[in-house]
Each structure stands twice: as C-alpha cells, then as structure tokens.
Coordinates of C-alpha atoms in Angstrom, one line a residue:
Chain A
M1 CA -44.8 -39.0 6.2
A2 CA -43.4 -42.5 5.8
S3 CA -45.0 -45.2 3.9
L4 CA -47.5 -47.5 5.7
T5 CA -45.4 -50.3 4.3
D6 CA -42.6 -48.6 4.7
L7 CA -42.9 -49.3 8.3
T8 CA -42.2 -50.9 11.6
V9 CA -44.2 -53.8 13.2
A10 CA -43.7 -51.4 15.9
Q11 CA -43.7 -47.9 14.8
L12 CA -47.5 -49.6 12.7
G13 CA -48.6 -50.3 16.6
A14 CA -48.0 -46.6 17.5
T15 CA -50.1 -45.5 14.9
L16 CA -52.7 -47.6 14.5
A17 CA -52.5 -46.1 18.6
K18 CA -52.7 -42.9 17.7
K19 CA -55.5 -42.8 14.9
E20 CA -52.9 -42.1 12.2
A21 CA -53.9 -45.0 9.6
S22 CA -56.8 -47.3 10.1
A23 CA -56.6 -51.7 10.1
V24 CA -58.5 -51.6 6.9
E25 CA -56.2 -48.2 5.3
V26 CA -53.3 -50.7 6.9
A27 CA -54.6 -54.1 5.4
D28 CA -55.6 -51.8 2.0
A29 CA -51.5 -50.7 1.2
H30 CA -49.3 -54.0 2.4
L31 CA -52.7 -56.1 -0.1
K32 CA -51.3 -54.1 -3.0
K33 CA -47.5 -54.3 -2.1
L34 CA -48.4 -58.2 -2.6
E35 CA -50.0 -57.6 -6.2
E36 CA -47.2 -55.4 -7.0
H37 CA -44.2 -58.2 -6.7
R38 CA -47.1 -60.6 -7.3
A39 CA -43.9 -62.0 -9.6
L40 CA -41.8 -62.5 -6.7
N41 CA -44.1 -65.8 -6.0
A42 CA -44.0 -65.6 -2.2
F43 CA -47.4 -66.1 -1.0
I44 CA -49.2 -69.2 -2.4
T45 CA -53.0 -68.5 -1.1
E46 CA -53.6 -64.2 -1.1
T47 CA -56.0 -63.6 1.1
P48 CA -56.9 -60.3 1.0
E49 CA -61.0 -60.3 1.4
K50 CA -59.9 -62.3 5.1
A51 CA -57.3 -59.7 5.2
R52 CA -59.7 -56.8 5.1
A53 CA -62.8 -58.7 7.2
M54 CA -60.0 -59.3 10.4
A55 CA -58.6 -55.8 9.7
E56 CA -62.7 -54.0 10.2
A57 CA -63.5 -56.6 13.3
S58 CA -59.8 -55.3 14.3
D59 CA -60.6 -51.5 14.2
A60 CA -63.6 -52.2 15.7
R61 CA -62.0 -53.5 19.2
R62 CA -59.6 -51.0 19.3
A63 CA -63.0 -47.9 19.0
K64 CA -63.8 -50.0 22.5
G65 CA -60.5 -49.6 23.9
E66 CA -59.2 -54.1 23.4
A67 CA -56.8 -53.3 21.6
G68 CA -53.3 -56.5 21.7
L69 CA -50.3 -56.7 21.0
L70 CA -50.6 -57.4 17.8
E71 CA -53.8 -54.8 17.0
G72 CA -53.7 -54.1 13.2
I73 CA -50.9 -55.6 11.6
P74 CA -50.4 -57.0 8.9
L75 CA -49.0 -60.5 8.5
A76 CA -47.6 -63.0 5.6
I77 CA -48.4 -66.9 7.4
K78 CA -46.1 -69.4 6.4
D79 CA -48.1 -72.3 4.4
L80 CA -47.0 -75.0 6.8
F81 CA -49.4 -73.2 9.4
C82 CA -53.3 -74.5 8.6
T83 CA -55.0 -72.3 8.9
D84 CA -58.6 -72.9 9.6
G85 CA -61.1 -72.0 5.7
V86 CA -58.1 -71.6 4.4
Q87 CA -55.8 -73.7 2.0
T88 CA -52.6 -75.5 2.8
T89 CA -50.5 -76.5 1.1
A90 CA -47.0 -77.2 2.6
G91 CA -45.4 -76.4 -0.7
S92 CA -46.9 -79.6 -2.3
H93 CA -48.8 -81.3 -5.3
I94 CA -50.0 -83.9 -2.0
L95 CA -51.8 -81.5 0.3
E96 CA -52.3 -79.0 -2.8
G97 CA -56.9 -78.3 -2.6
F98 CA -56.9 -78.9 1.0
V99 CA -58.3 -77.0 3.7
P100 CA -58.0 -77.4 7.2
P101 CA -60.6 -77.7 9.8
Y102 CA -58.7 -75.9 12.5
E103 CA -56.3 -73.2 12.9
S104 CA -53.3 -73.4 14.7
T105 CA -52.2 -73.2 18.1
V106 CA -49.3 -70.5 16.9
T107 CA -51.5 -68.7 13.8
T108 CA -55.1 -68.8 16.5
N109 CA -52.5 -66.8 19.0
L110 CA -51.2 -63.9 16.7
W111 CA -55.4 -63.7 15.4
K112 CA -55.3 -63.2 19.7
A113 CA -53.1 -60.6 19.7
G114 CA -55.5 -58.9 17.0
A115 CA -53.0 -59.9 13.9
V116 CA -54.6 -59.3 9.8
M117 CA -53.8 -62.5 8.2
V118 CA -52.6 -61.2 3.6
G119 CA -52.3 -64.5 3.1
K120 CA -50.0 -68.3 2.9
T121 CA -45.8 -68.3 1.9
N122 CA -44.5 -70.3 -0.1
L123 CA -41.9 -72.4 0.6
D124 CA -39.6 -76.1 -0.2
E125 CA -41.8 -78.8 -0.2
F126 CA -42.9 -80.9 3.1
A127 CA -40.9 -76.9 4.6
M128 CA -37.5 -79.5 3.0
G129 CA -34.6 -77.3 0.8
S130 CA -32.8 -74.3 2.0
S131 CA -33.4 -73.1 -1.3
N132 CA -37.0 -72.6 -2.0
M133 CA -36.5 -74.1 -5.6
T134 CA -37.9 -78.4 -4.2
S135 CA -41.9 -75.8 -3.3
H136 CA -44.5 -77.5 -6.1
F137 CA -45.5 -73.9 -7.1
G138 CA -42.5 -73.0 -8.3
G139 CA -39.6 -71.0 -6.6
V140 CA -39.4 -68.1 -4.8
E141 CA -37.6 -64.8 -6.4
N142 CA -35.0 -63.0 -3.8
P143 CA -35.7 -59.1 -3.9
W144 CA -32.3 -58.3 -3.7
K145 CA -30.2 -58.7 -6.8
R146 CA -26.4 -58.7 -7.3
R147 CA -25.3 -55.2 -8.3
G148 CA -24.9 -55.3 -12.2
D149 CA -26.3 -58.4 -12.9
N150 CA -29.6 -59.2 -13.8
R151 CA -29.7 -63.8 -12.7
K152 CA -32.6 -64.6 -9.3
L153 CA -31.3 -65.7 -6.7
V154 CA -33.3 -67.6 -4.4
P155 CA -34.8 -66.0 -1.3
G156 CA -32.8 -69.7 0.7
G157 CA -35.4 -71.7 2.8
S158 CA -37.2 -73.8 3.3
S159 CA -39.1 -70.5 4.8
G160 CA -37.7 -68.7 1.1
G161 CA -41.4 -67.3 1.0
S162 CA -41.9 -65.5 4.0
A163 CA -38.6 -64.4 4.7
A164 CA -38.9 -62.3 0.5
A165 CA -42.1 -60.9 1.5
V166 CA -40.5 -59.1 4.7
A167 CA -37.2 -58.4 2.4
A168 CA -39.8 -56.6 -0.2
Y169 CA -41.7 -55.0 1.9
M170 CA -45.2 -56.7 1.7
V171 CA -45.5 -57.2 5.2
P172 CA -43.5 -56.3 8.0
G173 CA -43.7 -59.4 9.5
S174 CA -44.3 -63.1 9.3
T175 CA -43.9 -66.3 10.6
G176 CA -41.7 -69.6 9.8
T177 CA -40.5 -72.7 11.0
D178 CA -36.8 -74.3 11.6
T179 CA -35.3 -77.6 11.7
G180 CA -31.6 -76.8 10.1
G181 CA -31.9 -73.3 9.2
S182 CA -35.6 -72.8 7.9
I183 CA -35.6 -69.7 8.9
R184 CA -32.0 -68.6 10.3
Q185 CA -30.8 -68.8 6.1
P186 CA -33.6 -67.3 4.2
A187 CA -33.0 -64.1 6.9
S188 CA -29.7 -63.8 6.0
F189 CA -30.2 -64.1 2.5
C190 CA -32.9 -61.4 2.5
G191 CA -31.1 -58.9 4.3
I192 CA -33.4 -59.3 7.6
V193 CA -34.4 -60.6 11.2
G194 CA -35.7 -63.9 11.7
L195 CA -36.0 -65.7 14.8
K196 CA -35.6 -69.1 15.6
P197 CA -36.5 -70.0 19.4
T198 CA -35.7 -72.3 22.4
Y199 CA -37.6 -76.4 21.3
G200 CA -41.2 -75.9 22.7
R201 CA -41.1 -72.1 23.0
C202 CA -44.0 -72.2 20.4
S203 CA -46.9 -75.0 19.8
R204 CA -46.1 -77.4 16.8
W205 CA -49.5 -77.9 16.4
G206 CA -51.1 -77.4 14.1
V207 CA -47.8 -76.9 11.7
V208 CA -47.5 -79.6 8.8
A209 CA -44.5 -82.4 10.8
F210 CA -41.8 -82.9 8.9
A211 CA -39.0 -83.5 11.8
S212 CA -41.0 -83.7 15.0
S213 CA -38.2 -83.5 17.6
L214 CA -36.2 -80.5 15.5
D215 CA -39.8 -78.4 13.6
Q216 CA -39.7 -74.9 16.1
P217 CA -42.2 -72.0 14.4
G218 CA -40.3 -68.7 15.3
P219 CA -40.6 -64.4 13.2
F220 CA -39.0 -63.1 10.5
A221 CA -39.0 -59.1 10.9
R222 CA -37.4 -56.2 9.4
T223 CA -36.2 -55.2 13.3
V224 CA -34.5 -57.8 16.7
E225 CA -38.0 -56.0 17.4
D226 CA -39.9 -56.4 15.2
S227 CA -39.4 -60.4 16.0
A228 CA -39.4 -60.2 19.9
L229 CA -42.9 -59.1 19.0
L230 CA -44.2 -61.4 17.2
L231 CA -41.9 -64.3 18.7
Q232 CA -44.6 -62.8 22.4
A233 CA -46.9 -63.5 20.3
M234 CA -46.7 -66.2 19.1
A235 CA -45.9 -68.7 22.1
G236 CA -46.9 -69.9 25.0
H237 CA -47.4 -73.4 26.3
D238 CA -50.3 -75.3 24.5
P239 CA -51.6 -78.3 25.9
K240 CA -52.2 -79.8 22.6
D241 CA -47.9 -80.3 21.7
S242 CA -47.0 -82.7 25.0
T243 CA -43.5 -81.4 23.8
S244 CA -45.3 -77.9 23.9
A245 CA -43.1 -76.1 27.6
P246 CA -44.7 -75.2 30.5
L247 CA -43.6 -72.3 31.2
A248 CA -44.6 -68.4 31.6
V249 CA -43.4 -65.5 28.5
P250 CA -41.4 -63.0 29.7
D251 CA -40.7 -60.2 27.9
F252 CA -39.2 -60.6 24.8
A253 CA -40.0 -57.3 23.4
A254 CA -38.2 -56.0 26.9
A255 CA -35.0 -57.6 26.1
A256 CA -35.3 -56.6 22.6
R257 CA -35.1 -52.5 23.4
N258 CA -32.2 -53.1 25.6
P259 CA -29.2 -53.6 23.8
D260 CA -27.0 -53.6 27.5
I261 CA -24.4 -56.0 26.4
K262 CA -21.6 -54.8 29.1
G263 CA -20.1 -57.7 31.0
L264 CA -21.5 -60.0 29.3
K265 CA -19.1 -63.0 27.8
V266 CA -19.9 -63.7 23.8
G267 CA -18.1 -67.3 23.0
I268 CA -16.9 -67.6 19.0
P269 CA -17.0 -71.3 18.6
E270 CA -13.4 -72.3 17.5
E271 CA -14.8 -75.4 14.4
Y272 CA -17.5 -72.5 12.9
R273 CA -14.1 -71.2 11.1
V274 CA -13.9 -73.5 8.5
D275 CA -12.9 -74.3 4.8
G276 CA -15.4 -72.6 1.9
T277 CA -17.4 -70.5 4.1
S278 CA -17.4 -67.7 2.1
P279 CA -14.5 -65.3 3.4
E280 CA -16.2 -61.6 3.7
I281 CA -18.8 -63.9 5.7
V282 CA -14.9 -64.9 7.7
A283 CA -14.6 -61.0 7.6
L284 CA -17.7 -60.2 8.4
W285 CA -18.0 -62.3 11.5
S286 CA -14.7 -60.4 12.6
T287 CA -17.0 -57.4 12.3
G288 CA -19.6 -58.5 14.6
M289 CA -16.8 -59.8 16.9
E290 CA -15.6 -56.2 17.2
M291 CA -19.0 -54.7 17.7
L292 CA -20.3 -56.2 21.1
K293 CA -16.5 -55.7 21.9
A294 CA -16.8 -52.0 21.4
A295 CA -20.0 -52.4 23.2
G296 CA -18.6 -54.0 26.2
A297 CA -19.0 -57.5 26.0
Q298 CA -16.2 -59.8 25.9
T299 CA -15.6 -62.9 23.4
V300 CA -14.3 -65.9 25.0
E301 CA -12.8 -68.2 22.4
V302 CA -15.0 -72.3 22.9
S303 CA -14.5 -75.2 21.2
L304 CA -18.1 -77.5 20.2
P305 CA -16.2 -80.3 18.7
H306 CA -18.8 -82.4 17.0
T307 CA -20.6 -79.9 15.2
K308 CA -18.9 -80.6 11.8
Y309 CA -21.0 -84.2 13.0
A310 CA -24.5 -82.1 13.3
L311 CA -25.3 -82.5 9.3
P312 CA -24.7 -85.7 8.6
A313 CA -26.3 -87.1 11.5
Y314 CA -28.4 -84.3 11.2
Y315 CA -29.1 -86.2 7.5
I316 CA -30.5 -89.2 9.0
V317 CA -32.8 -88.4 12.0
A318 CA -35.3 -85.8 9.6
P319 CA -34.9 -87.9 7.1
A320 CA -36.7 -90.4 9.0
E321 CA -38.9 -88.7 10.8
C322 CA -40.1 -86.7 8.3
S323 CA -41.2 -91.2 6.4
S324 CA -43.0 -91.2 9.6
N325 CA -44.7 -88.0 9.8
L326 CA -44.7 -88.9 5.9
A327 CA -46.9 -91.9 5.9
R328 CA -50.5 -89.9 6.1
Y329 CA -50.4 -88.9 2.9
D330 CA -52.1 -92.1 2.0
G331 CA -54.1 -90.7 0.1
V332 CA -57.2 -92.3 2.2
R333 CA -57.8 -88.6 5.0
F334 CA -57.3 -85.5 3.6
G335 CA -55.2 -84.9 0.2
L336 CA -53.9 -86.0 -3.4
R337 CA -56.0 -89.9 -4.7
V338 CA -54.3 -91.8 -7.1
P339 CA -56.3 -95.1 -8.1
G340 CA -54.4 -98.1 -7.9
K341 CA -56.3 -101.1 -8.8
D342 CA -55.9 -102.3 -4.5
L343 CA -54.9 -100.5 -2.3
A344 CA -51.7 -101.1 -2.0
E345 CA -51.4 -99.8 -6.0
M346 CA -52.6 -96.7 -4.7
Y347 CA -51.0 -96.3 -1.8
Q348 CA -47.4 -95.7 -4.1
N349 CA -49.2 -94.5 -7.1
T350 CA -50.8 -91.1 -5.0
R351 CA -46.8 -91.1 -3.4
G352 CA -44.8 -90.9 -5.9
A353 CA -47.6 -88.9 -8.0
G354 CA -47.7 -86.3 -4.5
F355 CA -44.1 -86.1 -3.5
G356 CA -42.3 -83.9 -5.4
K357 CA -38.4 -85.3 -6.0
E358 CA -36.3 -83.9 -2.0
V359 CA -39.6 -85.1 -0.7
R360 CA -39.0 -89.0 -2.1
R361 CA -35.2 -88.7 -2.1
R362 CA -35.6 -88.1 2.2
I363 CA -38.4 -90.7 2.7
L364 CA -35.8 -93.2 0.6
I365 CA -33.4 -92.7 3.2
G366 CA -35.8 -92.7 6.3
T367 CA -36.9 -95.2 5.6
Y368 CA -33.6 -96.7 4.5
V369 CA -32.6 -95.5 8.4
L370 CA -34.8 -96.5 9.9
S371 CA -35.4 -100.8 7.9
A372 CA -34.8 -104.0 10.9
G373 CA -30.9 -104.7 10.8
Y374 CA -29.8 -100.6 10.6
Y375 CA -32.0 -99.4 13.0
D376 CA -28.7 -99.0 15.4
A377 CA -26.2 -98.7 12.7
Y378 CA -27.8 -95.0 12.1
Y379 CA -30.5 -93.9 13.8
K380 CA -28.9 -94.8 17.3
K381 CA -25.6 -93.6 16.2
A382 CA -27.2 -90.2 15.2
Q383 CA -28.9 -89.9 18.2
Q384 CA -26.0 -89.5 20.3
I385 CA -24.0 -87.6 18.5
R386 CA -26.9 -86.3 19.4
S387 CA -26.2 -86.1 22.8
L388 CA -22.4 -85.7 22.1
I389 CA -23.2 -81.4 20.3
A390 CA -26.0 -81.4 23.3
R391 CA -23.5 -81.4 25.4
D392 CA -20.8 -79.8 23.4
F393 CA -23.1 -76.5 23.9
R394 CA -23.7 -77.4 27.7
Q395 CA -20.2 -77.0 28.2
A396 CA -19.8 -74.5 25.9
F397 CA -22.1 -72.1 27.7
E398 CA -19.6 -72.6 30.5
K399 CA -17.4 -70.0 29.7
C400 CA -20.7 -67.9 27.6
D401 CA -23.6 -66.4 27.8
V402 CA -23.8 -66.7 24.2
L403 CA -22.8 -67.8 21.0
L404 CA -21.8 -65.5 17.4
T405 CA -21.3 -67.9 14.6
P406 CA -22.0 -66.7 10.3
T407 CA -25.9 -67.6 10.3
A408 CA -25.0 -68.7 6.4
P409 CA -20.7 -70.4 4.5
T410 CA -22.5 -68.0 1.3
A411 CA -24.9 -65.0 0.2
A412 CA -27.6 -65.9 -1.7
F413 CA -26.6 -68.1 -4.6
A414 CA -28.5 -67.9 -7.5
A415 CA -31.6 -70.5 -8.7
G416 CA -30.3 -73.1 -10.0
D417 CA -27.0 -73.0 -8.9
K418 CA -26.1 -76.2 -6.3
M419 CA -28.5 -78.8 -7.8
D420 CA -26.8 -81.3 -8.5
D421 CA -25.7 -82.9 -5.7
P422 CA -27.4 -82.6 -2.6
V423 CA -25.4 -82.8 -0.3
T424 CA -23.8 -79.3 -1.7
M425 CA -26.9 -77.8 -1.2
Y426 CA -27.4 -79.8 2.6
L427 CA -23.9 -78.4 3.4
N428 CA -25.5 -75.0 3.5
D429 CA -26.7 -75.1 6.8
M430 CA -24.6 -76.0 8.0
F431 CA -24.1 -73.5 10.1
T432 CA -27.5 -73.0 11.6
I433 CA -28.1 -77.6 12.1
P434 CA -25.6 -77.9 14.9
A435 CA -28.6 -75.4 17.4
S436 CA -30.6 -77.3 15.8
M437 CA -29.8 -81.0 16.7
A438 CA -29.4 -79.6 20.3
G439 CA -32.8 -76.7 20.5
L440 CA -31.1 -73.3 21.6
P441 CA -32.7 -70.7 20.0
G442 CA -30.8 -68.2 17.5
I443 CA -31.0 -65.4 15.5
S444 CA -30.2 -64.2 12.4
V445 CA -29.2 -59.9 12.8
P446 CA -28.2 -58.8 8.8
A447 CA -24.9 -57.4 9.1
G448 CA -23.4 -56.3 5.9
L449 CA -23.1 -56.2 2.7
D450 CA -20.7 -58.7 0.1
K451 CA -19.6 -57.5 -2.4
D452 CA -22.0 -58.4 -5.0
G453 CA -24.7 -55.7 -2.6
L454 CA -25.8 -59.1 -1.3
P455 CA -27.3 -58.6 2.1
L456 CA -25.2 -61.4 4.8
G457 CA -26.5 -62.1 8.3
L458 CA -24.2 -63.1 11.5
Q459 CA -26.3 -65.4 14.2
L460 CA -26.2 -65.1 17.9
I461 CA -27.2 -68.2 20.0
G462 CA -28.4 -68.5 23.3
R463 CA -29.1 -71.1 25.9
A464 CA -32.0 -73.1 25.5
F465 CA -35.3 -70.9 26.9
D466 CA -33.0 -67.9 27.4
E467 CA -33.9 -65.7 24.1
E468 CA -33.9 -62.2 25.5
T469 CA -30.2 -62.5 25.8
M470 CA -29.8 -63.9 22.7
L471 CA -32.1 -60.6 22.0
R472 CA -30.6 -58.1 23.7
A473 CA -27.4 -59.4 22.2
A474 CA -28.6 -59.2 18.7
A475 CA -30.4 -55.8 19.6
A476 CA -27.2 -54.9 20.2
L477 CA -25.2 -56.0 17.4
E478 CA -27.9 -54.3 14.1
K479 CA -27.4 -51.7 16.6
A480 CA -23.6 -51.4 15.3
A481 CA -24.2 -53.1 12.2
A482 CA -26.6 -50.3 11.5
F483 CA -27.6 -52.4 8.6
G484 CA -29.8 -50.1 6.7
A485 CA -30.3 -50.7 3.3
R486 CA -33.2 -52.4 1.3
P487 CA -33.3 -54.0 -2.0
A488 CA -33.4 -52.0 -5.2
G489 CA -36.7 -51.5 -6.7
Y490 CA -38.3 -52.7 -3.2
Chain B
M1 CA -22.2 -97.6 1.7
S2 CA -22.8 -97.8 -1.6
L3 CA -27.3 -99.1 -2.4
D4 CA -27.9 -100.3 -5.8
K5 CA -31.1 -100.6 -7.8
D6 CA -32.9 -104.0 -5.9
T7 CA -32.5 -102.1 -2.8
V8 CA -34.1 -98.7 -3.7
A9 CA -36.5 -100.6 -5.2
R10 CA -36.8 -102.9 -2.6
I11 CA -37.2 -99.1 0.5
A12 CA -39.5 -97.6 -2.4
R13 CA -41.7 -100.4 -1.9
L14 CA -41.2 -100.5 2.1
A15 CA -42.2 -96.7 1.8
R16 CA -45.2 -97.6 -0.4
L17 CA -43.9 -94.8 -3.0
K18 CA -43.6 -95.1 -7.0
V19 CA -40.5 -94.4 -8.4
P20 CA -40.5 -95.3 -11.9
D21 CA -37.7 -97.8 -13.5
E22 CA -35.7 -94.7 -14.1
E23 CA -35.4 -93.2 -12.4
L24 CA -33.7 -96.7 -9.3
A25 CA -30.2 -96.5 -11.0
P26 CA -29.9 -92.5 -10.2
L27 CA -31.5 -92.7 -7.0
A28 CA -29.0 -95.2 -6.2
G29 CA -26.8 -93.2 -7.1
E30 CA -27.7 -90.1 -4.9
L31 CA -28.1 -91.6 -2.0
S32 CA -25.4 -93.2 -1.9
G33 CA -23.3 -91.1 -2.1
I34 CA -25.8 -89.3 0.8
F35 CA -24.6 -92.5 2.8
A36 CA -21.2 -92.1 2.1
W37 CA -21.0 -88.8 2.9
I38 CA -22.8 -90.1 6.4
E39 CA -20.4 -92.9 6.9
Q40 CA -18.1 -89.9 8.6
L41 CA -20.3 -90.4 12.0
N42 CA -18.9 -93.8 11.6
E43 CA -14.9 -91.6 13.6
V44 CA -17.1 -90.6 16.4
D45 CA -15.9 -92.9 19.9
T46 CA -20.4 -93.7 20.4
R47 CA -19.1 -96.3 23.5
N48 CA -21.7 -95.6 26.0
V49 CA -23.2 -92.3 24.9
E50 CA -27.1 -92.3 25.9
P51 CA -28.8 -91.3 22.6
L52 CA -30.8 -87.9 22.6
S53 CA -34.5 -88.8 21.3
S54 CA -35.5 -85.4 23.5
V55 CA -34.6 -82.4 23.5
S56 CA -36.4 -81.0 25.6
D57 CA -35.8 -82.3 29.7
V58 CA -39.3 -81.8 30.8
S59 CA -40.9 -86.0 31.7
L60 CA -43.9 -86.3 29.2
P61 CA -47.6 -84.7 30.2
Q62 CA -50.4 -86.6 31.9
R63 CA -53.9 -85.3 31.0
A64 CA -56.8 -86.6 32.8
D65 CA -58.8 -90.1 30.4
K66 CA -61.5 -87.1 29.7
V67 CA -62.8 -86.4 25.9
T68 CA -62.4 -83.1 25.3
D69 CA -63.6 -83.3 21.5
G70 CA -65.7 -85.6 18.9
G71 CA -68.8 -84.1 17.4
I72 CA -67.6 -82.7 14.4
A73 CA -66.9 -86.5 12.3
A74 CA -68.8 -84.3 9.0
K75 CA -64.9 -82.0 10.1
V76 CA -62.0 -84.8 10.2
L77 CA -63.9 -86.4 6.7
A78 CA -64.1 -83.2 5.2
N79 CA -61.1 -83.6 2.3
A80 CA -62.0 -86.8 2.1
P81 CA -60.3 -87.5 -1.9
G82 CA -62.6 -90.0 -1.5
G83 CA -65.0 -89.2 -0.7
A84 CA -67.4 -89.9 2.0
V85 CA -69.8 -91.7 3.4
Y86 CA -72.9 -90.9 6.1
I87 CA -74.6 -92.4 8.8
D88 CA -77.4 -90.0 8.8
T89 CA -76.3 -87.4 5.4
A90 CA -79.2 -85.1 7.6
D91 CA -77.0 -85.2 10.7
K92 CA -73.4 -86.0 9.6
N93 CA -71.5 -85.0 13.1
A94 CA -73.3 -88.7 14.1
G95 CA -70.6 -90.3 12.2
G96 CA -69.9 -91.4 8.9
F97 CA -66.7 -93.1 6.2
F98 CA -63.4 -93.3 4.7
T99 CA -63.9 -94.6 0.9
V100 CA -61.5 -96.8 -0.1
P101 CA -60.7 -99.6 -2.8
K102 CA -62.4 -102.2 -2.8
V103 CA -59.8 -104.9 0.0
V104 CA -61.9 -108.2 0.1
E105 CA -62.9 -110.1 -2.5

C-alpha cells in the first residue's frame, strides 16, 4: 500500500471509508511530515493536539455511520482564516498572539464536512505579496529546486505556505485566499492545483480582510478532482457575508470527474502574449491548446483589449481598500499596542511598529489615492477601468466557454530576487489580476516542467458561477498533461 | 506624478502610521515610481463609463431588524491589548470597556 501521505483527498476518503486506516492514523502520518519538513517554514502554527482530537471525533462519527464529504481528511489552513481558540496572525506582527473567539465560515464548513486541521500556514503579511517574503514569520521555501542548483526558491504568494505544504506532501489539501492571484500563482510555482472561485462563491466572513471587493477563499490540492471536493465543502451562501451569492452549491466533484470537452470553445486572449514572458511558458501555452484540441475542444482567438490596464488599476483599488480595512488595527481592541504620549501617538507607534514594509507602502498608496482631491483621478478612474475589463470578459465569453492562459510569466524565482523594485514584483500577477478584477473563477493546473525542472502552470478562466465548465476543462488538461512530477526529496 | 518627502509625511500622518524620517525619502522614490507606472491609465478614455464598485450583480440583501447575537462581552474584550475593564467582574458578559490612554486632561 502507498504511504498515507502520498494519497490524494479522494484516495484518502476511499481508504478511510474501507477502514484501511483510521483518521487518527492519517492525521499522525501527516503530522510527522509537518515535523520532518519544518525547515520549509510553511506553517506559522502547528496544531497537533487539535488535529488528533478532531481525528478521534471523526473516527467516532464514521463508526456511527455519519461520514461527511471530507471525513478524516487532514487540511492546512492559511493563517488568514480566523480559527476559534487558535492564534491567527495574517502573517503580521500586529496580530501576533491574536486568538480569535470565533471561527470563519469557510473553516466551519470544512469541519462540518469532517476535515481535520493540522495547522495554520505562513503567508505574505495580510496576503500582500507574490513571494511569501513579506511575512513577519519569515519566508517559505518552495520544495522545488532548479536541477543542479541548491538555491532556495520562493513558493509564490501570498498563500505560499499553503501551496508549499501541499507540494511537499505534508497535507493533501489546504485553503488559500486569492485577491490578485494569491492562490493561482503559488499553485503554478509549486506544481499543484489552485482554484480561485467566483467572487461570492465562498464566504469571506472570518477571513482577515485585505481588499474586500476582490478577496475570495479557495482550495489547493494535487488534483483537479480534489480541488473540486474541497471547494464543494467550502462554498455556500452565508448571510453573514452580504456579498456571498445566494446560490446552491453545484456538484463540483462530478464536473471534475468528467473531462469530456468535445465541442467546448476555448478562448485564447491575444493580449496575454506579452513581452517578458518566458519562452518556455509561451511554448507550454501552445502545448496546452493542442492538448485541449486533441481532447475535442476547439480554440478561438479572443480579445481582451484592456488587459494591460488591469494591473495598474488593481494597484489603486487593492491599496485603497487595504488602507480602509487596515484602519481597524489601532492597538485598542486586538493585536499589538505600542504606547505613546497620547492617543494619536499610540495609534502611530502601534501601526508603525506592527506593519511591515510592503503593508505600510500599500496603506500609504491607498491613503493617498483616497485623500481629498484625488478620488476622481485615481479611485474612480480605476473603477471605470474595472468596468471595461469586466466588459471585455463578457464579450469574450460570447465567443467561448473558458479561457486558457499562462498562470504566471515565470517559474518560481530565488528568494531575494525582484525585491528591489516593487513594480517588478507586482508584474508577477499580470495574468491572474484581470480575472480577479472581473470577479471570475480561475484555476491553475500544473502542465509541465521548464528546462531547470521547475513546474509551470496554465490557467483556465471561467464565466461567473460556472466553475463546473472550468473544472471539466481543467480535468481534461490535467489528464492530457499527465504532470505527475514531484519535488526531489519530498 | 512625483511625490516628495513632505507629501509622504502628510499621508503617513493621515494614515496614523509612524514612518521614521530616514525612510521618507526612499519611500517617496518608491511611491513616485509606482504612481508613474499607474499614470498609463490616463491612456484609456473612460468618459461615460460607469465605475464598477462590485462584481456581484445581486443587490445587497437586508435582514430583519432583530438582535441575533450578543451577550458575549467577555469574548469581545478577550484580546484587548491594553486590558479590559468589566462592569461586573463576576459576570464579564454583563459588559465592559476597552482602555485607551487618557484623552481629556
């Protein structure tokens, strides 16, 4: 029998159902991996005792014949989801030691489905970053390395710990959040599947807010089917999030098990052919088109004319919302407090000491674009561009059912690279941000290795609330690409 | 668009964010670079384009005007960094206060 930690979510579910292993044994096997690979720094908080208690309760439920969709499946949770009684830091010094007295809706849904939490994963501070280097708790190491080169690579960000944990077989699945690419880009860098659902599919309640009109929770897993299973459990209407869609949750797993794409129209947006993209990624993109065609789909050239403006517009919208959301960290109700001679100085000292460099930078950008006299020139302009981006996608989807693009312009880069100029780092998200601005679902599927042996992902973008078609296409791509590679030593 | 040190200091004050003096000039340079890159948005004609503030088509739902939660003052105050003051220490859920530095002399 294969080692328990090699199994996918679906395989573990079958193993547990056949009573070939107990949830406690499954949890212990994965907790051992957490210990073994602690050097990756994928976790901020490990919760072995909680995991064992949850696994025992899971075994008891199964004995009573009450198994849920994810009964006994060990998961890692991005440390942006509030977990009742377990420290939740958002990767920031300002929330270090914060123990929420409540549980986020998404994690509540996962525990109701029977899943077991093994720990809280590392992330860029407040989910702001594309490398995981902005975490107060240190960067995360990508389990993948270039062949013959021992330099540490970043796992991508912001959900870097969640992606690395799945890629290193510490867990079969994890949660992330995606504001501009924070699930899809790390999935591409780590050779796994990452799914950003349609905005409104998963509740944001209890997820530490970054940019509320963009933030969306979603899963990481090693297969498309697993990502669908996790989404199935995470999604659903929640009256506590006013932007949560009042829609029934479709059978995502069934869609992912049906890679039949005969007659599917796959749009290829010409504006995604941009300078600076690695030639290997351009080649892989063409291979992806051929694979989908061979599976019976037809490709259609489409145009998304405002693509290049999505990124600069995002860097107005996201910081504006971040500066408003992060106003709550004032040293009064929770988190860090640094004393001052009066209230104003206490606020300033607390926020100056509590936030890291990238977060401070974005608060300043946001405060500036929202300050008196600049609103129309920046924020309103960006929201208008956002309308045009959404319109581009609507028009493209009149001609096709899904879009196929690269996920990121490069493979994983070395820790410390791209750190000198913030704009260079921001460019890493150029293929993921447009769909975020339009609220559309996207999935990154590992599709090949580059010449250095690093994984590369391709992205499929679907219509709003049509994750099912996107999952079918993703399953077809996964089947054709037959990725199957794993990082050496894991 | 170019930002100078004084502008950065002014925004930092607005954001209640202490920024050490020596960081003001480098920040002004970085932010100017970001805003120069953002300038390209001016190439786009956005006259008569409605701003998109939400991607969800649904209108915001309203719920019944009823109390659905409460009586959890102890939980609300549990993480107070300056400590909390309770109305009744024997029943922390009866209510209490966050504490801040003295505001009025």
